[in-house]
Short mmCIF file of C-alpha atoms in Angstrom, two decimals:
data_model
loop_
_atom_site.label_atom_id
_atom_site.label_comp_id
_atom_site.label_asym_id
_atom_site.label_seq_id
_atom_site.Cartn_x
_atom_site.Cartn_y
_atom_site.Cartn_z
CA UNK A 1 -93.35 -49.98 126.03
CA UNK A 2 -95.55 -49.27 123.05
CA UNK A 3 -93.52 -48.14 119.98
CA UNK A 4 -96.21 -45.61 119.07
CA UNK A 5 -97.22 -43.00 121.65
CA UNK A 6 -100.82 -42.89 122.71
CA UNK A 7 -102.83 -39.73 122.40
CA UNK A 8 -101.69 -37.21 125.02
CA UNK A 9 -98.25 -38.80 125.46
CA UNK A 10 -94.89 -37.78 124.07
CA UNK A 11 -92.79 -40.25 122.13
CA UNK A 12 -89.65 -39.60 124.18
CA UNK A 13 -90.50 -40.58 127.74
CA UNK A 14 -94.12 -41.70 127.73
CA UNK A 15 -95.04 -38.60 129.72
CA UNK A 16 -98.17 -36.62 128.96
CA UNK A 17 -97.52 -33.82 126.50
CA UNK A 18 -97.81 -30.31 127.87
CA UNK A 19 -98.32 -28.48 124.59
CA UNK A 20 -95.84 -26.31 122.80
CA UNK A 21 -94.39 -24.22 125.60
CA UNK A 22 -91.97 -21.50 124.43
CA UNK A 23 -89.28 -22.61 126.86
CA UNK A 24 -89.38 -26.28 125.83
CA UNK A 25 -88.13 -25.67 122.26
CA UNK A 26 -84.64 -26.17 120.98
CA UNK A 27 -82.97 -23.50 118.87
CA UNK A 28 -81.18 -24.96 115.87
CA UNK A 29 -78.90 -22.86 113.71
CA UNK A 30 -78.29 -24.00 110.15
CA UNK A 31 -75.30 -22.73 108.26
CA UNK A 32 -74.80 -23.49 104.60
CA UNK A 33 -71.33 -24.66 103.71
CA UNK A 34 -70.31 -23.31 100.32
CA UNK A 35 -67.67 -24.68 98.01
CA UNK A 36 -64.95 -22.37 96.69
CA UNK A 37 -66.73 -21.60 93.40
CA UNK A 38 -70.01 -20.74 95.07
CA UNK A 39 -68.31 -18.77 97.85
CA UNK A 40 -66.57 -16.70 95.17
CA UNK A 41 -69.88 -15.11 94.04
CA UNK A 42 -69.42 -11.40 94.77
CA UNK A 43 -71.77 -9.23 96.82
CA UNK A 44 -72.80 -6.66 94.22
CA UNK A 45 -75.23 -3.74 94.21
CA UNK A 46 -78.78 -4.94 93.52
CA UNK A 47 -79.15 -3.42 89.99
CA UNK A 48 -75.86 -4.97 88.88
CA UNK A 49 -76.92 -8.36 90.22
CA UNK A 50 -80.24 -8.16 88.35
CA UNK A 51 -78.37 -7.31 85.13
CA UNK A 52 -76.07 -10.30 85.68
CA UNK A 53 -79.11 -12.55 86.25
CA UNK A 54 -80.65 -11.23 83.02
CA UNK A 55 -77.39 -11.87 81.12
CA UNK A 56 -77.04 -15.36 82.61
CA UNK A 57 -80.60 -16.20 81.62
CA UNK A 58 -80.14 -15.43 77.93
CA UNK A 59 -76.41 -16.02 77.40
CA UNK A 60 -75.16 -18.67 79.89
CA UNK A 61 -72.02 -17.57 81.71
CA UNK A 62 -72.02 -13.97 80.50
CA UNK A 63 -73.41 -12.56 83.77
CA UNK A 64 -70.94 -14.64 85.75
CA UNK A 65 -68.15 -13.32 83.54
CA UNK A 66 -69.28 -9.73 84.18
CA UNK A 67 -69.52 -10.39 87.92
CA UNK A 68 -65.89 -11.52 87.95
CA UNK A 69 -64.86 -7.96 87.12
CA UNK A 70 -66.83 -6.59 90.07
CA UNK A 71 -64.39 -8.50 92.28
CA UNK A 72 -61.57 -6.45 90.77
CA UNK A 73 -63.61 -3.32 91.54
CA UNK A 74 -63.74 -4.21 95.24
CA UNK A 75 -66.86 -6.36 95.65
CA UNK A 76 -66.47 -8.63 98.66
CA UNK A 77 -67.07 -12.39 98.67
CA UNK A 78 -67.34 -15.19 101.19
CA UNK A 79 -63.65 -15.98 100.59
CA UNK A 80 -61.89 -13.33 102.68
CA UNK A 81 -58.69 -15.37 103.01
CA UNK A 82 -58.13 -15.57 99.24
CA UNK A 83 -56.46 -12.90 97.16
CA UNK A 84 -58.59 -10.77 94.83
CA UNK A 85 -56.99 -12.26 91.70
CA UNK A 86 -57.69 -15.81 92.88
CA UNK A 87 -61.36 -14.99 93.42
CA UNK A 88 -61.46 -13.30 90.00
CA UNK A 89 -60.13 -16.46 88.33
CA UNK A 90 -62.58 -18.64 90.26
CA UNK A 91 -65.43 -16.57 88.81
CA UNK A 92 -63.92 -16.82 85.32
CA UNK A 93 -63.69 -20.60 85.79
CA UNK A 94 -67.36 -20.74 86.83
CA UNK A 95 -68.31 -18.72 83.73
CA UNK A 96 -66.33 -21.08 81.48
CA UNK A 97 -67.97 -24.11 83.06
CA UNK A 98 -71.38 -22.56 82.45
CA UNK A 99 -70.54 -21.72 78.83
CA UNK A 100 -69.02 -25.11 78.01
CA UNK A 101 -71.81 -27.16 79.60
CA UNK A 102 -74.63 -25.00 78.21
CA UNK A 103 -74.75 -27.33 75.19
CA UNK A 104 -76.29 -30.07 77.36
CA UNK A 105 -78.51 -27.61 79.31
CA UNK A 106 -76.58 -28.15 82.56
CA UNK A 107 -74.62 -24.93 82.15
CA UNK A 108 -77.71 -22.92 81.30
CA UNK A 109 -79.53 -24.12 84.42
CA UNK A 110 -76.40 -23.58 86.51
CA UNK A 111 -76.07 -20.10 85.03
CA UNK A 112 -79.64 -19.15 85.98
CA UNK A 113 -79.19 -20.44 89.53
CA UNK A 114 -75.88 -18.58 89.75
CA UNK A 115 -77.64 -15.36 88.75
CA UNK A 116 -80.37 -15.99 91.33
CA UNK A 117 -77.68 -16.44 93.99
CA UNK A 118 -76.19 -13.11 92.92
CA UNK A 119 -79.55 -11.39 93.41
CA UNK A 120 -80.08 -13.08 96.79
CA UNK A 121 -76.62 -12.00 97.97
CA UNK A 122 -77.23 -8.47 96.66
CA UNK A 123 -80.52 -8.24 98.59
CA UNK A 124 -78.68 -9.27 101.77
CA UNK A 125 -75.94 -6.73 100.99
CA UNK A 126 -78.37 -3.80 100.65
#
């Protein structure tokens, strides 16, 4: 058997290809697995998320710190099995990591991506 299929043949069985029929496709579902810090990002209203992104862009960790208090105000997260105070402290820990590592630019970049995740989650929430 030739390792490379000839024109008009499929690589799997050496049979002639029939084109892309709708019934011959395979549906694949991809689910992102989040760590506890990333899953603790709250679903906020869109304007609040944009403000947090703005704060995170100019003062690393400040928007994440503000978002921690939205958890205490009832914002839901992807950690339903954890208590509200635990999720609050996870967000405070993420803010501290961003602030402390901003000196070497890692925290600043992480802070901007964190703010972008907040906006993405807020757009899904709306």
